[in-house]
């Protein structure tokens, strides 16, 4: 019981430090973001490590330390990959680093012609660069998620989103990404990020997301 109590206290201190560390208010916005992502990964890793250690009746504090180190390493790797992708990809591709994954969002209007699921030739070069990045960071799983607006029948939109997700996944596979790393999923019109009541919102909802998830 004492070991568990000590571990919880240690994790509480680590989490409090992450929230109050002066580095959160110093430096550029990019530096603050990078610090938050790396520190967040370390805290999350510590919590996971402690939980696993308690569950297996091992030293929870040692588990927390190992988990924190692993979380920080994951955060650093994501930061590096994000910076490289930003330097290589077209500005139309939005990149979000949440600290535990990278999300690349590609508008379907530039990926596909209307009602088509053939990837435009102009975007294949960007997808090839993404594939090379995935090969350089092999310890990840990749989800390719197709999304549509709500124009037309829901069943049609679901099928179209699946075909477009598969089309993007095929380009990644053709450029050397291992088959076992990629999951192609169609979300149809179920996960909008903007209103479908106007054209701009519908344009944002028509998208393909490439989610890069570090393996545990």
mmCIF file of N, CA and C in Angstrom, residues 145-192:
data_model
loop_
_atom_site.group_PDB
_atom_site.id
_atom_site.type_symbol
_atom_site.label_atom_id
_atom_site.label_comp_id
_atom_site.label_asym_id
_atom_site.label_seq_id
_atom_site.Cartn_x
_atom_site.Cartn_y
_atom_site.Cartn_z
ATOM 1 N N UNK A 145 -8.726 8.167 -42.882
ATOM 2 C CA UNK A 145 -10.145 8.358 -42.609
ATOM 3 C C UNK A 145 -10.777 9.242 -43.680
ATOM 4 N N UNK A 146 -11.779 8.716 -44.363
ATOM 5 C CA UNK A 146 -12.507 9.494 -45.360
ATOM 6 C C UNK A 146 -13.758 10.119 -44.765
ATOM 7 N N UNK A 147 -13.998 11.406 -45.091
ATOM 8 C CA UNK A 147 -15.164 12.126 -44.580
ATOM 9 C C UNK A 147 -15.853 12.857 -45.738
ATOM 10 N N UNK A 148 -17.173 13.006 -45.645
ATOM 11 C CA UNK A 148 -17.923 13.758 -46.651
ATOM 12 C C UNK A 148 -18.794 14.806 -45.958
ATOM 13 N N UNK A 149 -19.421 15.673 -46.765
ATOM 14 C CA UNK A 149 -20.474 16.525 -46.229
ATOM 15 C C UNK A 149 -21.778 15.733 -46.247
ATOM 16 N N UNK A 150 -22.901 16.396 -45.972
ATOM 17 C CA UNK A 150 -24.168 15.660 -45.907
ATOM 18 C C UNK A 150 -25.022 15.822 -47.155
ATOM 19 N N UNK A 151 -24.407 16.292 -48.248
ATOM 20 C CA UNK A 151 -25.144 16.415 -49.502
ATOM 21 C C UNK A 151 -25.395 15.027 -50.089
ATOM 22 N N UNK A 152 -26.631 14.737 -50.455
ATOM 23 C CA UNK A 152 -26.964 13.438 -51.032
ATOM 24 C C UNK A 152 -27.318 12.425 -49.965
ATOM 25 N N UNK A 153 -27.488 11.190 -50.402
ATOM 26 C CA UNK A 153 -27.906 10.114 -49.501
ATOM 27 C C UNK A 153 -26.760 9.699 -48.586
ATOM 28 N N UNK A 154 -27.078 9.396 -47.329
ATOM 29 C CA UNK A 154 -26.061 8.996 -46.359
ATOM 30 C C UNK A 154 -25.345 7.728 -46.798
ATOM 31 N N UNK A 155 -26.067 6.794 -47.396
ATOM 32 C CA UNK A 155 -25.450 5.541 -47.832
ATOM 33 C C UNK A 155 -24.427 5.784 -48.946
ATOM 34 N N UNK A 156 -24.766 6.710 -49.861
ATOM 35 C CA UNK A 156 -23.835 7.048 -50.937
ATOM 36 C C UNK A 156 -22.577 7.696 -50.357
ATOM 37 N N UNK A 157 -22.774 8.623 -49.412
ATOM 38 C CA UNK A 157 -21.640 9.304 -48.802
ATOM 39 C C UNK A 157 -20.740 8.331 -48.044
ATOM 40 N N UNK A 158 -21.337 7.348 -47.382
ATOM 41 C CA UNK A 158 -20.544 6.355 -46.667
ATOM 42 C C UNK A 158 -19.663 5.568 -47.642
ATOM 43 N N UNK A 159 -20.275 5.120 -48.733
ATOM 44 C CA UNK A 159 -19.508 4.354 -49.727
ATOM 45 C C UNK A 159 -18.406 5.204 -50.350
ATOM 46 N N UNK A 160 -18.735 6.464 -50.670
ATOM 47 C CA UNK A 160 -17.738 7.353 -51.272
ATOM 48 C C UNK A 160 -16.577 7.584 -50.312
ATOM 49 N N UNK A 161 -16.873 7.783 -49.030
ATOM 50 C CA UNK A 161 -15.800 8.018 -48.053
ATOM 51 C C UNK A 161 -14.897 6.790 -47.932
ATOM 52 N N UNK A 162 -15.479 5.607 -47.994
ATOM 53 C CA UNK A 162 -14.674 4.382 -47.921
ATOM 54 C C UNK A 162 -13.769 4.253 -49.146
ATOM 55 N N UNK A 163 -14.318 4.531 -50.317
ATOM 56 C CA UNK A 163 -13.524 4.414 -51.543
ATOM 57 C C UNK A 163 -12.398 5.434 -51.566
ATOM 58 N N UNK A 164 -12.664 6.634 -51.074
ATOM 59 C CA UNK A 164 -11.622 7.665 -51.071
ATOM 60 C C UNK A 164 -10.544 7.349 -50.041
ATOM 61 N N UNK A 165 -10.936 6.831 -48.884
ATOM 62 C CA UNK A 165 -9.938 6.427 -47.897
ATOM 63 C C UNK A 165 -9.053 5.310 -48.459
ATOM 64 N N UNK A 166 -9.665 4.350 -49.128
ATOM 65 C CA UNK A 166 -8.894 3.261 -49.736
ATOM 66 C C UNK A 166 -7.981 3.760 -50.841
ATOM 67 N N UNK A 167 -8.440 4.760 -51.607
ATOM 68 C CA UNK A 167 -7.627 5.290 -52.701
ATOM 69 C C UNK A 167 -6.366 5.957 -52.161
ATOM 70 N N UNK A 168 -6.509 6.726 -51.076
ATOM 71 C CA UNK A 168 -5.339 7.364 -50.467
ATOM 72 C C UNK A 168 -4.424 6.310 -49.859
ATOM 73 N N UNK A 169 -5.010 5.313 -49.180
ATOM 74 C CA UNK A 169 -4.198 4.238 -48.611
ATOM 75 C C UNK A 169 -3.425 3.499 -49.696
ATOM 76 N N UNK A 170 -4.041 3.304 -50.851
ATOM 77 C CA UNK A 170 -3.369 2.607 -51.960
ATOM 78 C C UNK A 170 -2.134 3.372 -52.431
ATOM 79 N N UNK A 171 -2.225 4.705 -52.465
ATOM 80 C CA UNK A 171 -1.061 5.499 -52.871
ATOM 81 C C UNK A 171 0.069 5.329 -51.860
ATOM 82 N N UNK A 172 -0.267 5.319 -50.574
ATOM 83 C CA UNK A 172 0.759 5.097 -49.550
ATOM 84 C C UNK A 172 1.380 3.711 -49.700
ATOM 85 N N UNK A 173 0.550 2.704 -49.956
ATOM 86 C CA UNK A 173 1.059 1.338 -50.150
ATOM 87 C C UNK A 173 1.955 1.266 -51.388
ATOM 88 N N UNK A 174 1.539 1.926 -52.461
ATOM 89 C CA UNK A 174 2.332 1.920 -53.698
ATOM 90 C C UNK A 174 3.691 2.569 -53.498
ATOM 91 N N UNK A 175 3.792 3.424 -52.473
ATOM 92 C CA UNK A 175 5.062 4.101 -52.189
ATOM 93 C C UNK A 175 5.833 3.452 -51.043
ATOM 94 N N UNK A 176 5.484 2.209 -50.756
ATOM 95 C CA UNK A 176 6.338 1.418 -49.879
ATOM 96 C C UNK A 176 5.907 1.248 -48.443
ATOM 97 N N UNK A 177 4.780 1.856 -48.021
ATOM 98 C CA UNK A 177 4.341 1.666 -46.641
ATOM 99 C C UNK A 177 3.795 0.248 -46.481
ATOM 100 N N UNK A 178 4.169 -0.416 -45.411
ATOM 101 C CA UNK A 178 3.760 -1.809 -45.200
ATOM 102 C C UNK A 178 2.246 -1.918 -45.047
ATOM 103 N N UNK A 179 1.675 -2.935 -45.674
ATOM 104 C CA UNK A 179 0.227 -3.145 -45.660
ATOM 105 C C UNK A 179 -0.333 -3.235 -44.241
ATOM 106 N N UNK A 180 0.392 -3.922 -43.358
ATOM 107 C CA UNK A 180 -0.091 -4.143 -42.008
ATOM 108 C C UNK A 180 -0.167 -2.903 -41.149
ATOM 109 N N UNK A 181 0.435 -1.799 -41.599
ATOM 110 C CA UNK A 181 0.427 -0.570 -40.795
ATOM 111 C C UNK A 181 -0.782 0.307 -41.074
ATOM 112 N N UNK A 182 -1.490 0.071 -42.169
ATOM 113 C CA UNK A 182 -2.513 1.013 -42.633
ATOM 114 C C UNK A 182 -3.919 0.467 -42.408
ATOM 115 N N UNK A 183 -4.778 1.322 -41.874
ATOM 116 C CA UNK A 183 -6.200 1.030 -41.746
ATOM 117 C C UNK A 183 -6.970 2.106 -42.521
ATOM 118 N N UNK A 184 -7.754 1.716 -43.502
ATOM 119 C CA UNK A 184 -8.574 2.653 -44.283
ATOM 120 C C UNK A 184 -10.009 2.566 -43.788
ATOM 121 N N UNK A 185 -10.552 3.715 -43.385
ATOM 122 C CA UNK A 185 -11.875 3.745 -42.747
ATOM 123 C C UNK A 185 -12.708 4.871 -43.347
ATOM 124 N N UNK A 186 -13.940 4.562 -43.714
ATOM 125 C CA UNK A 186 -14.860 5.592 -44.195
ATOM 126 C C UNK A 186 -15.788 6.043 -43.084
ATOM 127 N N UNK A 187 -15.851 7.347 -42.842
ATOM 128 C CA UNK A 187 -16.727 7.897 -41.804
ATOM 129 C C UNK A 187 -17.996 8.511 -42.389
ATOM 130 N N UNK A 188 -18.080 8.594 -43.716
ATOM 131 C CA UNK A 188 -19.261 9.193 -44.327
ATOM 132 C C UNK A 188 -19.459 10.624 -43.872
ATOM 133 N N UNK A 189 -20.706 10.965 -43.553
ATOM 134 C CA UNK A 189 -21.048 12.324 -43.130
ATOM 135 C C UNK A 189 -21.181 12.434 -41.613
ATOM 136 N N UNK A 190 -20.730 11.418 -40.872
ATOM 137 C CA UNK A 190 -21.016 11.321 -39.442
ATOM 138 C C UNK A 190 -20.131 12.181 -38.548
ATOM 139 N N UNK A 191 -18.997 12.661 -39.042
ATOM 140 C CA UNK A 191 -18.073 13.412 -38.181
ATOM 141 C C UNK A 191 -17.705 14.754 -38.815
ATOM 142 N N UNK A 192 -18.666 15.659 -38.958
ATOM 143 C CA UNK A 192 -18.358 16.979 -39.531
ATOM 144 C C UNK A 192 -17.511 17.814 -38.574
#
